[in-house]
Coordinates of C-alpha atoms in Angstrom, one line a residue:
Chain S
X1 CA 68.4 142.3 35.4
X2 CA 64.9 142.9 36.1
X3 CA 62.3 143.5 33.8
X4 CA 61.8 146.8 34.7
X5 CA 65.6 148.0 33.8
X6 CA 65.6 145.6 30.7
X7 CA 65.8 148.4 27.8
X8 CA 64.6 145.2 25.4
X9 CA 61.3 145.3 27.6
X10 CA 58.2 147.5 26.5
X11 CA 55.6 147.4 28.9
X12 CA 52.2 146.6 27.4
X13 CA 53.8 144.9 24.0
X14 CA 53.7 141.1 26.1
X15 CA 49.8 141.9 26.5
X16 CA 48.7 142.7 22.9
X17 CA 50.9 139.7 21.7
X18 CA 48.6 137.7 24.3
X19 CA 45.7 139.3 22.9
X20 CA 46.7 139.3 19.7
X21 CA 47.2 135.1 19.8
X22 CA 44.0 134.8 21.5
X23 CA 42.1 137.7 18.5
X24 CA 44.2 135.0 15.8
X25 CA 42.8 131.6 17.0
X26 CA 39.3 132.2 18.6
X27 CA 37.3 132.8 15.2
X28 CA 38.9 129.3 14.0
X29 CA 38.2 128.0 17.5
X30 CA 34.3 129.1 17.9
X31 CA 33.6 127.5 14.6
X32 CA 34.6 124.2 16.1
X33 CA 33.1 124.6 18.9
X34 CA 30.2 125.5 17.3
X35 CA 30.5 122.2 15.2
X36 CA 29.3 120.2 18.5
X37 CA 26.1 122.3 19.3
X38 CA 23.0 120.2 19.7
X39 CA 20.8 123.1 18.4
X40 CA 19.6 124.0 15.1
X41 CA 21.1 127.3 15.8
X42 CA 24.4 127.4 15.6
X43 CA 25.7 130.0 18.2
X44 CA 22.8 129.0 20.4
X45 CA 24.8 126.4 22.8
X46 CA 22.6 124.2 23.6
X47 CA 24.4 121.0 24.8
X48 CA 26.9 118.3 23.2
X49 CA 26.3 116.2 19.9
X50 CA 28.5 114.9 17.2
X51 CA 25.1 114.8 14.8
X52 CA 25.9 117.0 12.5
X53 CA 29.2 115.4 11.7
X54 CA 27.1 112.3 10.8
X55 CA 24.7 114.5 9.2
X56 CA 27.7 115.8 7.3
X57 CA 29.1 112.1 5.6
X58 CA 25.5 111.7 4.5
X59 CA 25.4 114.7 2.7
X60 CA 25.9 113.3 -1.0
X61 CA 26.6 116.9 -2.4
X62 CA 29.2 117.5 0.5
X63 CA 30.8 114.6 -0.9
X64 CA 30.4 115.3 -4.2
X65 CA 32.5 118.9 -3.8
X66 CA 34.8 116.8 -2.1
X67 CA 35.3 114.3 -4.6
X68 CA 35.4 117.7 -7.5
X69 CA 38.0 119.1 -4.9
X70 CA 40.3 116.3 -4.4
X71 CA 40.6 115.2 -8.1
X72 CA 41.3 118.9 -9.1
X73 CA 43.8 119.3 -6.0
X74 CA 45.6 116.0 -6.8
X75 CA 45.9 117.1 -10.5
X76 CA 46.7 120.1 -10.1
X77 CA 49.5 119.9 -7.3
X78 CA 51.1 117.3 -9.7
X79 CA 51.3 119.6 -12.6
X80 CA 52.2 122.6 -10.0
X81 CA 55.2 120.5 -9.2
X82 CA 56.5 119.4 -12.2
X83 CA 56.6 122.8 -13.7
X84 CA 57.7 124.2 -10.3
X85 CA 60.4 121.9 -10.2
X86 CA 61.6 121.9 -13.8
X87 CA 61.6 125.7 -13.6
X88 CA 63.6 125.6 -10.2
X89 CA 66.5 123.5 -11.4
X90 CA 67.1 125.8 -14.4
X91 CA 67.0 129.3 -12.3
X92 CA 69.3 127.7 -9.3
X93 CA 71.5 126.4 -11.4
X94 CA 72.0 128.6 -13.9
X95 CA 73.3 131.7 -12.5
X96 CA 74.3 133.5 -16.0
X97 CA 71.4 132.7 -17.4
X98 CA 69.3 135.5 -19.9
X99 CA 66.2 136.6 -18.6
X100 CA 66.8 134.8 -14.8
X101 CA 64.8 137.7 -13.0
X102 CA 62.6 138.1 -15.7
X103 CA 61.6 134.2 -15.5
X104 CA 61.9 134.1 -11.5
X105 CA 59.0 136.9 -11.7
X106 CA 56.6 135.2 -14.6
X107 CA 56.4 132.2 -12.4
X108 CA 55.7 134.2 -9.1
X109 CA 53.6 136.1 -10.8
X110 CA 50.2 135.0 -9.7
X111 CA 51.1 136.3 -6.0
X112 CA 51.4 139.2 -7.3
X113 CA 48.4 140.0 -9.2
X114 CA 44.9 140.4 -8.1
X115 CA 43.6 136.5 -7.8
X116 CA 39.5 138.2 -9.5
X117 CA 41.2 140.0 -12.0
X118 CA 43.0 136.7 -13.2
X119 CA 39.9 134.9 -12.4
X120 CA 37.4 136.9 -14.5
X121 CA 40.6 137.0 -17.7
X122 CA 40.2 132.9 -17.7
X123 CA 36.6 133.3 -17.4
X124 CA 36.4 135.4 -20.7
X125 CA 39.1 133.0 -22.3
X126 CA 38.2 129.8 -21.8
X127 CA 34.3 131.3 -22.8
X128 CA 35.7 132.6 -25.8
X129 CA 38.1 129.5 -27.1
X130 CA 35.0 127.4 -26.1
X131 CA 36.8 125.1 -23.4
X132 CA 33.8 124.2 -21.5
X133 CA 34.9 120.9 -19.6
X134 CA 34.9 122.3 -16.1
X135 CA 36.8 120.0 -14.5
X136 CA 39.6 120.5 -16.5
X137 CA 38.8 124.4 -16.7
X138 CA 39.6 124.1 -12.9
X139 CA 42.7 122.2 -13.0
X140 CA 44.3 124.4 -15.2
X141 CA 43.3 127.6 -13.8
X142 CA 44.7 125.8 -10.7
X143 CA 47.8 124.2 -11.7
X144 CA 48.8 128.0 -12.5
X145 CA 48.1 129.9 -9.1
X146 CA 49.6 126.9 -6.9
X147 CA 53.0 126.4 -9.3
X148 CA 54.4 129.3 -6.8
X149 CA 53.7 128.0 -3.4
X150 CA 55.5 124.7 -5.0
X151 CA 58.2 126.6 -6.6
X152 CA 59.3 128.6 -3.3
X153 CA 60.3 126.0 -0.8
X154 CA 62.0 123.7 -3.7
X155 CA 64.0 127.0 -4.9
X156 CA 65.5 127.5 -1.3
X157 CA 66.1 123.6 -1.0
X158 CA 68.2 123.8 -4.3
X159 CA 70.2 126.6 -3.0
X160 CA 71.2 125.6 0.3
X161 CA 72.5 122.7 -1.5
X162 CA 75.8 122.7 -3.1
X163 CA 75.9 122.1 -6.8
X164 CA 79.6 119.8 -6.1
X165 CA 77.0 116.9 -5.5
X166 CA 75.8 116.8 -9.5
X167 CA 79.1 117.4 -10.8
X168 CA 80.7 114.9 -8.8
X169 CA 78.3 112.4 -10.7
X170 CA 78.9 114.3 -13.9
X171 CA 82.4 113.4 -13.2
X172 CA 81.7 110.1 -12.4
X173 CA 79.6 109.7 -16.1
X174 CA 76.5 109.9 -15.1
X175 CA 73.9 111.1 -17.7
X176 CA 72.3 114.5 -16.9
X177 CA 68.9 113.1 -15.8
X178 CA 70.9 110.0 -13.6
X179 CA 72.2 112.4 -12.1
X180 CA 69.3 114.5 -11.6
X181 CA 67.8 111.2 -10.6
X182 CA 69.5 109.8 -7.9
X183 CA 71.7 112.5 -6.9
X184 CA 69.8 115.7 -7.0
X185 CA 65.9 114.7 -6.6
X186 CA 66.5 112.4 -3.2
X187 CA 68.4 115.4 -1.7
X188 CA 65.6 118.0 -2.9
X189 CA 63.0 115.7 -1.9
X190 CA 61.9 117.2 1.0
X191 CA 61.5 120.3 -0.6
X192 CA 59.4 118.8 -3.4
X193 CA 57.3 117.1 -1.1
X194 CA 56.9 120.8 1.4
X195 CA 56.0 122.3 -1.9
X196 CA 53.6 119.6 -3.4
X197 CA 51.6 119.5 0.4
X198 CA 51.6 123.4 0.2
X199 CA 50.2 123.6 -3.3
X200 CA 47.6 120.8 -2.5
X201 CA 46.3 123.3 0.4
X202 CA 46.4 126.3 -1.2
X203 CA 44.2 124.1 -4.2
X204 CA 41.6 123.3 -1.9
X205 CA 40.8 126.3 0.2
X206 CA 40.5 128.0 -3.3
X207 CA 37.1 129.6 -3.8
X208 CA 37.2 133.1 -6.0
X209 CA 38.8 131.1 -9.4
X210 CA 36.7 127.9 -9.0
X211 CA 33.5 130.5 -7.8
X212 CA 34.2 132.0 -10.9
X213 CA 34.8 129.2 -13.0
X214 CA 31.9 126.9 -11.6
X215 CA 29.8 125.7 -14.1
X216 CA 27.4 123.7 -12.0
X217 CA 28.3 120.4 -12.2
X218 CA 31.8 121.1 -11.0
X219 CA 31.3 122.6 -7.1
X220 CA 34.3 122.5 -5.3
X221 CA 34.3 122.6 -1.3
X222 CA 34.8 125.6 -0.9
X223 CA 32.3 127.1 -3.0
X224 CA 30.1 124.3 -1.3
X225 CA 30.5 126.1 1.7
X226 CA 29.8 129.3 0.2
X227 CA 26.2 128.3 -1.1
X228 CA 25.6 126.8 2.1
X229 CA 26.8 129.9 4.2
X230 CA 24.1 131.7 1.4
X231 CA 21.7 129.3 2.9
X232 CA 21.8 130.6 6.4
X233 CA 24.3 129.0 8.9
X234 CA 23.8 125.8 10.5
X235 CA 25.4 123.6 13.0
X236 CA 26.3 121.2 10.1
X237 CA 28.2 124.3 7.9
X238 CA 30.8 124.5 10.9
X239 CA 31.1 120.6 10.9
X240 CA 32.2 120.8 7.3
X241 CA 34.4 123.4 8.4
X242 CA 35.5 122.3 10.9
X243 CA 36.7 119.3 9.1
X244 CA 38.5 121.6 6.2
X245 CA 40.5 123.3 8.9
X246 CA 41.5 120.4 10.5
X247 CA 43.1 118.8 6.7
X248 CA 44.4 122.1 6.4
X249 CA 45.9 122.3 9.1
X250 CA 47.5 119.2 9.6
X251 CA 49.0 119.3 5.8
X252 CA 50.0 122.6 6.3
X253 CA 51.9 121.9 9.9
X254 CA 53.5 119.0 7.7
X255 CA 54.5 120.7 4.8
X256 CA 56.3 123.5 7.4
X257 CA 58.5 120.7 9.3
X258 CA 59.1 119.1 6.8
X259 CA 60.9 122.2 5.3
X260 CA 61.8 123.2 8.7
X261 CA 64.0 120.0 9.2
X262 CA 65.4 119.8 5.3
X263 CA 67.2 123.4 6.1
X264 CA 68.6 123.0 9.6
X265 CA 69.9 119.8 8.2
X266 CA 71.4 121.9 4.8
Chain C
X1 CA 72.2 120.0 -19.8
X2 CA 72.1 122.9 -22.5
X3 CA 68.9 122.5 -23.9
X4 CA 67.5 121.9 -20.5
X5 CA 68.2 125.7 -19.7
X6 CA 65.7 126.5 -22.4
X7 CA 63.1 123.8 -22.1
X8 CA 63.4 123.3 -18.3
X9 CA 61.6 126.9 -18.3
X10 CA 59.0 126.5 -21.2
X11 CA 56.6 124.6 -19.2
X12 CA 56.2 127.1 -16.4
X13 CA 56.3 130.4 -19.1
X14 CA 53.8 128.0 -21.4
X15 CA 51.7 128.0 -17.9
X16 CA 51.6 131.5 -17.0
X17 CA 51.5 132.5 -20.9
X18 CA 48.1 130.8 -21.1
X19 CA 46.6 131.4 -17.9
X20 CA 47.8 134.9 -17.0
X21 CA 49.4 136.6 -20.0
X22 CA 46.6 135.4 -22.5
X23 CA 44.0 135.9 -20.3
X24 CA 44.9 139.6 -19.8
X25 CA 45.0 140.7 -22.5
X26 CA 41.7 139.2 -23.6
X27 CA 40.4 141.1 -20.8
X28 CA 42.1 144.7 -21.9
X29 CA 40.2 143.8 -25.7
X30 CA 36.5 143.2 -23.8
X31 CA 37.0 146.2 -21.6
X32 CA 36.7 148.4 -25.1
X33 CA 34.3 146.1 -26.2
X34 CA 30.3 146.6 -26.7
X35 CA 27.7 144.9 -24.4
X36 CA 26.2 141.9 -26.2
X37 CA 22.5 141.6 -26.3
X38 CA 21.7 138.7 -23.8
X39 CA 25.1 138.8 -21.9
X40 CA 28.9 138.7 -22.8
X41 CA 30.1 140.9 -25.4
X42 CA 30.6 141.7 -29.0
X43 CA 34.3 142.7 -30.4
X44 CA 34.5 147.0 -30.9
X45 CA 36.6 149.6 -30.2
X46 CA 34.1 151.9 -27.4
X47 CA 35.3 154.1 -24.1
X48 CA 32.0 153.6 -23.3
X49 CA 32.6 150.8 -20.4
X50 CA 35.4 153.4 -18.9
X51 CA 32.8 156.1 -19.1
X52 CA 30.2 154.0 -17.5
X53 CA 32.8 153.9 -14.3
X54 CA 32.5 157.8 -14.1
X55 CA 28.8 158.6 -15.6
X56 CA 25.2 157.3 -16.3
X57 CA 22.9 158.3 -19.1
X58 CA 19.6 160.4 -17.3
X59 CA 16.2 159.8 -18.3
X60 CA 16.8 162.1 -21.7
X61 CA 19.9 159.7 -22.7
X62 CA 21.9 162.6 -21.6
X63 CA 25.9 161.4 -19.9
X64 CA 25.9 162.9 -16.3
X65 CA 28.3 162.6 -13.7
X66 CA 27.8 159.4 -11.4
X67 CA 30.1 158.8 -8.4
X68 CA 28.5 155.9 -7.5
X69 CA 31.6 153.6 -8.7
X70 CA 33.8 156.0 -7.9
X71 CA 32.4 155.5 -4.2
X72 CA 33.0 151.8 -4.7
X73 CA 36.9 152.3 -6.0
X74 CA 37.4 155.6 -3.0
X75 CA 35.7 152.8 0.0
X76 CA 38.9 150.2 -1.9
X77 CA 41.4 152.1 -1.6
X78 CA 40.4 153.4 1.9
X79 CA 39.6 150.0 3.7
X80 CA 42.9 148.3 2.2
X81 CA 45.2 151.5 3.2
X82 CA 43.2 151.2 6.7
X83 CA 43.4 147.2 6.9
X84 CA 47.6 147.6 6.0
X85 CA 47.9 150.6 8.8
X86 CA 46.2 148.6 11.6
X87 CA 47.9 145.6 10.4
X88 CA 51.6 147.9 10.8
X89 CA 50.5 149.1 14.0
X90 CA 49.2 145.2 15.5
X91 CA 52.7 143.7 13.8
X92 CA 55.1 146.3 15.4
X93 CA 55.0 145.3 19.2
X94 CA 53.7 141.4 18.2
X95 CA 56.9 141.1 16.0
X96 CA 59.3 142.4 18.8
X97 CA 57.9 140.5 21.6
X98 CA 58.6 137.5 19.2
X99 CA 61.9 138.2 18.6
X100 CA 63.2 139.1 21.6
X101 CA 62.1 135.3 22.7
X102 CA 64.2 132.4 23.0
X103 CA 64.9 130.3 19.2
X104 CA 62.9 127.7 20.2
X105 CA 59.7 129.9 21.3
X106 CA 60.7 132.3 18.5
X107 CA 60.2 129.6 15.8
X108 CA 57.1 128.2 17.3
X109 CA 55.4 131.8 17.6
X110 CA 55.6 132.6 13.7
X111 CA 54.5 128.9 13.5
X112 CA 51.2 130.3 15.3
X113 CA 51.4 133.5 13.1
X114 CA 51.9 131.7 9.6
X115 CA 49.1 128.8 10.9
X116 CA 46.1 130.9 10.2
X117 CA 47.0 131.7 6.9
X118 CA 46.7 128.1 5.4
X119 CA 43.0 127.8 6.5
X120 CA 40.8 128.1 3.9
X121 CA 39.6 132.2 3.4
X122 CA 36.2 131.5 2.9
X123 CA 36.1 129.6 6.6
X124 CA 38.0 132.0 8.2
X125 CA 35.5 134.8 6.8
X126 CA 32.5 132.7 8.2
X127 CA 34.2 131.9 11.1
X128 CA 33.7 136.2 11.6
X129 CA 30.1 136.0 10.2
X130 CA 29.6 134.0 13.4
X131 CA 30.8 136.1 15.8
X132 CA 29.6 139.3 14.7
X133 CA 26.2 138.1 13.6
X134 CA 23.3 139.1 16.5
X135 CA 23.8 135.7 18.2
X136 CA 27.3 135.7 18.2
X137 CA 29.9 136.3 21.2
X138 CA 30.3 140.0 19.8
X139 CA 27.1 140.6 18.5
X140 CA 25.3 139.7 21.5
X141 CA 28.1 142.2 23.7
X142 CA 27.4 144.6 21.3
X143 CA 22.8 144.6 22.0
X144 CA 24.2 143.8 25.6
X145 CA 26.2 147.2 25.8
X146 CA 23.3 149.4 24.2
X147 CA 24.3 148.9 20.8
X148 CA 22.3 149.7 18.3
X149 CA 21.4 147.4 14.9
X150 CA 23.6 144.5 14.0
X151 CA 27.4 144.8 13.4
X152 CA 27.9 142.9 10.3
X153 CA 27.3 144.1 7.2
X154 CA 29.4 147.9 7.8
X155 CA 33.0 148.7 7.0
X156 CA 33.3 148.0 10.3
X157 CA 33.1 144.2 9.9
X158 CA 34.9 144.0 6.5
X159 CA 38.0 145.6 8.0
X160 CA 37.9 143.8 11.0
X161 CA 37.8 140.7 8.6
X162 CA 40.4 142.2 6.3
X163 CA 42.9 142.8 8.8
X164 CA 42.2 138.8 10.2
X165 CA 42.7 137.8 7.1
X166 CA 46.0 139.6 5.7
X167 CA 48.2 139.8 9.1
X168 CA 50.1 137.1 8.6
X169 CA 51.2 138.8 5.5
X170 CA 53.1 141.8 7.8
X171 CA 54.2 140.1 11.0
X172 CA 56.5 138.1 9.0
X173 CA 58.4 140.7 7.0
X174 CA 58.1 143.2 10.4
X175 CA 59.6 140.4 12.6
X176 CA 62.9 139.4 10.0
X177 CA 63.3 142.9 10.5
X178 CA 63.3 143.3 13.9
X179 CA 65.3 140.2 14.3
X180 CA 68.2 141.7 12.2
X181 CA 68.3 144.7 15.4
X182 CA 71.1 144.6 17.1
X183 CA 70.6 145.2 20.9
X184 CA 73.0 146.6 21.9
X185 CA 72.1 149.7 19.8
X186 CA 68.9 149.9 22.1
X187 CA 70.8 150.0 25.1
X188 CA 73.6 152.8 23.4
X189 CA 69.9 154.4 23.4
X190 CA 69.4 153.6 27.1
X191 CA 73.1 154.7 27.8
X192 CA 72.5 158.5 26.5
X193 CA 69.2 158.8 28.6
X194 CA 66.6 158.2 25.9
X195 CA 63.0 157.0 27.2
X196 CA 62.0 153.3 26.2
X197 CA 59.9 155.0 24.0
X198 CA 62.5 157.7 22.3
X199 CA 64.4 154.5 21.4
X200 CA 61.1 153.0 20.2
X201 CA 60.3 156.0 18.0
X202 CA 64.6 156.7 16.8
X203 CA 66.1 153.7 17.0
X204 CA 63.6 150.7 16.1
X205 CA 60.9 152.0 14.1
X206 CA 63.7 153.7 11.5
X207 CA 65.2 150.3 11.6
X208 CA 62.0 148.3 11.0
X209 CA 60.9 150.2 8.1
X210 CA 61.8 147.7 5.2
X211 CA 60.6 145.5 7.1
X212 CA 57.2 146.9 7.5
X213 CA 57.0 148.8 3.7
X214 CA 57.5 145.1 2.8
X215 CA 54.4 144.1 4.7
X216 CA 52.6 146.9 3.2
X217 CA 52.7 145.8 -0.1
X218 CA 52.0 142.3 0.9
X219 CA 49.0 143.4 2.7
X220 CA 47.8 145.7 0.3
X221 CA 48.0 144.4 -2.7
X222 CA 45.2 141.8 -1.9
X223 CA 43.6 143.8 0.3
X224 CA 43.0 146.0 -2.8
X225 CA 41.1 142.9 -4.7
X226 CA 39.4 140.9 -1.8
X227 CA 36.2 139.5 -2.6
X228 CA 34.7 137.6 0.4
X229 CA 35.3 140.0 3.1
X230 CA 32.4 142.4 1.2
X231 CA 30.7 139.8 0.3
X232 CA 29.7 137.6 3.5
X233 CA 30.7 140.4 5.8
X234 CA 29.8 143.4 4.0
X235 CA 26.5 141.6 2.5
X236 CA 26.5 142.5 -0.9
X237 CA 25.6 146.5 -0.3
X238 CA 28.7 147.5 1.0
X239 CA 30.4 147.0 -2.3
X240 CA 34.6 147.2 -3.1
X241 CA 36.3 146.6 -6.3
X242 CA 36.5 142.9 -5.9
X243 CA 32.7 142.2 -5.7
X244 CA 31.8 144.8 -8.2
X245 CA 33.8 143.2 -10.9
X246 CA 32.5 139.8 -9.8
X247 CA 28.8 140.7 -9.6
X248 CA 29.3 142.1 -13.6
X249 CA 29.8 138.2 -14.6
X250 CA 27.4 136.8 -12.8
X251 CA 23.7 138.8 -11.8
X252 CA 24.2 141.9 -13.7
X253 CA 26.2 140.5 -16.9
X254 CA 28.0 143.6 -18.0
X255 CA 31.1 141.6 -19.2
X256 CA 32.8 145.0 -21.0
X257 CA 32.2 146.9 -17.4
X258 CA 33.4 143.9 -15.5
X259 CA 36.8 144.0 -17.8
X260 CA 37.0 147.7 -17.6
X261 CA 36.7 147.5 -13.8
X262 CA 39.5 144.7 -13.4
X263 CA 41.4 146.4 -15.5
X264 CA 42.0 149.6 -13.1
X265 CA 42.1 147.7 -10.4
X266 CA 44.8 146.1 -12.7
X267 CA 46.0 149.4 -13.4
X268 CA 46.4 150.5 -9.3
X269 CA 48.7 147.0 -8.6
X270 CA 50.8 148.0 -10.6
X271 CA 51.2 151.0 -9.7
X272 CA 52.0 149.9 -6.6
X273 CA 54.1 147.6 -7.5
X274 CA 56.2 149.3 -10.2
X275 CA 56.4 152.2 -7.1
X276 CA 57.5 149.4 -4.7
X277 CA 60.4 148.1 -7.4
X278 CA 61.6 151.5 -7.7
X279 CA 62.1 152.1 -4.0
X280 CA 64.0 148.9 -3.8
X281 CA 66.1 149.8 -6.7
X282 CA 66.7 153.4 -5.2
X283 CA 68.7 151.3 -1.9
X284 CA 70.0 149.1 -3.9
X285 CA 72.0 151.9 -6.0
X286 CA 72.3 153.5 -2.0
X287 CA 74.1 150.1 -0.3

């Protein structure tokens, strides 16, 4: 059958997916390019340098927002996950359990509501019960909007696996948490780990909460970027960029086949 | 494993208690608060920061009507129904070339889609900055076709930044949709003489709707409250809800304003929201 006499076929529809791939990755793909311009100017091509990349790693407050961002990341993915976790066993498991929507919605619930809004209501809080340390302001503002993105892909790895696996180790006398601990956990791991890599992202490309939040001595990356985007741009902005899409990306891509493979093999 | 059903749950409602719950309804007792003296507030029962959205005091003290927030909320709601329509209309024919592919290239496209998504917002936004700025790739095709003035800093720009930024968001829910279609229902459409496009318009689009009313609220919602697009791309004059209730904590330090603000753009989530649960309910009690 030819194209023309396909039914399925829409002329035109190939073409605006084309030019809606190329629309989707040029922005990300001029900003690297960008990163290896010679000029002082960044969309002023003026010939090939990887300076502003060294320029970049000598930059002691880049590296300071990186060191802010990583230890509040780290922290917060590993609280994200616990409670992500602990909260996904219960709801999986328990199908006749009281309040099971109610509970599935609480701990979605910062995807659902304006990310300012709940930005600006910790603001006020923390302000107003005098927590001041801003570190620790960030990680728990954090821990709170990632515990989703770890919750969803360990929910779906718990139920694409059959419960028979924990009760055959019930049956077999193993104490609840044995069984939870070499039983259940090694065959949810990869959905723990999908979820932990996913939270960690989502942690470090934050900047409205930790904008919000910042007290000074606690500048994350992204709200690095911002101030130097305030600055005027620079060459040396996109090789900082340049270098958080790349982490993104590659965690990201991770977390996706890792969760990719755990449910073709479920 | 009994007491687990209880306390397996508390640390994740103790989370969202304290960060969310808390939080909110702090903000819901400032937004009736009075302005303190050198920023903040100071606990009171006053409409005045809800009146303050809809008038200004004149020279003589006097209250007198004052769109200019209600500008600020109409330009919100216009740019986030315009950034979900374009997205609807960009999804429709990217989802169904998608998934009329083969598995293989099927799951590699939304790869491409969903990709995007998990780079951080505030590089994507630059990355636009660039672009459009007067020495950018658009900017400079813009002076080079007669143009006139510089492109950022209009609606223009936001939305085209808005729509970057939230697309994901619909070409997922468009394209399960769409995958669901039977084909052979588009060739029964074929079979009694109806145009490619008559099957489009009868057959697919009624068929996609969940689909895309799915990506509507998904594309909305945050459109509704986005932040950076006004700010970097909009440069601070072109205001929307996000930045106004933003600039109240920081520059301008109107904390009761600030709350009042969030709190109807509070108030318009979830309306949405609660609209979007009902419609779900309504097929639910349908099917």
């Amino acid at each position: 059958m030819s194209t023309q006499h396909d039914v399925r076929h829409y002329p035109g529809a190939g073409l605006v997916t084309w030019a809606f791939f190329l629309w989707l990755y040029a922005p990300i793909a001029v900003v690297i390019w960008f990163s290896f311009n010679e000029n002082r100017l960044v969309s002023v091509w003026s010939g090939f340098s990887t300076k502003w990349y060294a320029a970049a790693l000598e930059n002691d407050a880049l590296l300071g927002a990186l060191r802010t961002s990583l230890t509040v990341a780290v922290t917060a993915t590993v609280v994200a996950t616990l409670v992500a976790l602990s909260a996904a066993m219960v709801l999986t498991r328990h199908a006749d359990l009281k309040f099971r929507r109610l509970s599935e919605t609480v701990v979605n619930l910062p995807l659902l509501l304006p990310e300012i809004v709940i930005a600006v209501a910790s603001l006020i809080l923390f302000s107003q019960i005098g927590f001041t340390n801003g570190l620790a302001r960030l990680i728990v503002a954090h821990s709170a909007f990632c515990t989703p993105f770890a919750f969803l892909p360990i929910r779906a790895r718990l139920a694409g696996m059959s419960a028979d696996y924990e009760e055959a180790a019930q049956d077999l006398y193993a104490a609840p948490f044995t069984a939870f601990r070499r039983v259940t956990f090694p065959l949810i791991l990869p959905g723990v780990f999908a979820g932990a890599m996913l939270a960690f992202v989502i942690s470090m490309d934050d900047f409205i909460t930790s904008n919000m939040l910042n007290t000074g001595g606690t500048t994350t990356l992204p709200v690095y970027i911002f101030s130097l985007i305030k600055k005027g741009t620079t060459p040396e902005l996109n090789a900082i960029s340049t270098l958080l899409i790349l982490a993104s990306l590659i965690i990201a891509t991770l977390a996706l086949a890792i969760s990719a493979r755990a449910m073709r093999r479920g | 494993m009994r007491g687990f059903r209880f306390w397996g749950l508390v640390p994740a409602w103790g989370l969202m208690v304290a960060t969310l719950m808390v939080p909110l309804v702090i903000v819901a007792l400032v937004s009736v608060a009075e302005r303190g003296a050198y920023g903040g507030f100071a606990w009171a029962f006053t409409l005045e920061p809800y009146k303050e959205i809809l008038f200004s005091e004149d020279w003589d003290g006097n209250l007198v009507f004052d769109p200019k927030y209600l500008a600020i909320i109409g330009r919100t709601l216009a740019l986030a129904a315009a950034t979900t329509a374009i997205c609807m209309a960009l999804a429709l024919p990217v989802a169904y070339v998608i998934a009329t592919r083969t598995p293989r290239m099927k799951a590699a496209l939304i790869y491409l889609v969903t990709l995007p998504f998990w780079v951080s917002m505030i590089v994507r936004v630059y990355a636009w900055l660039i672009i459009l700025g007067n020495d950018g790739v658009v900017g400079r095709a813009w002076a080079a076709l007669g143009g006139e003035g510089t492109l950022l800093f209009t609606s223009g720009a936001m939305l085209v930044g808005m729509v970057y930024s939230y697309i994901p968001l619909m070409v997922l829910p468009v394209f399960a949709a769409i995958e669901k279609l039977d084909p052979a229902l588009l060739e029964a459409g074929a079979d009694l003489y109806a145009s490619r496009w008559t099957t489009a318009r009868r057959v697919i689009l009624p068929l996609t709707w969940p689909g895309l009313a799915a990506g509507a609220i998904l594309v909305f919602v945050p459109a509704l409250g986005t932040v950076l697009e006004p700010m970097l791309l909009g440069g601070g004059k072109q205001m929307m809800m996000g930045t106004l209730i933003q600039s109240q904590f920081g520059g301008a330090r109107n904390w009761p304003f600030g709350a009042a603000v969030a709190l109807v753009l509070m108030a318009m989530v979830v309306l949405v929201l609660i609209a979007n649960a009902r419609r779900a309910m309504r097929k639910e009690a349908r099917a």
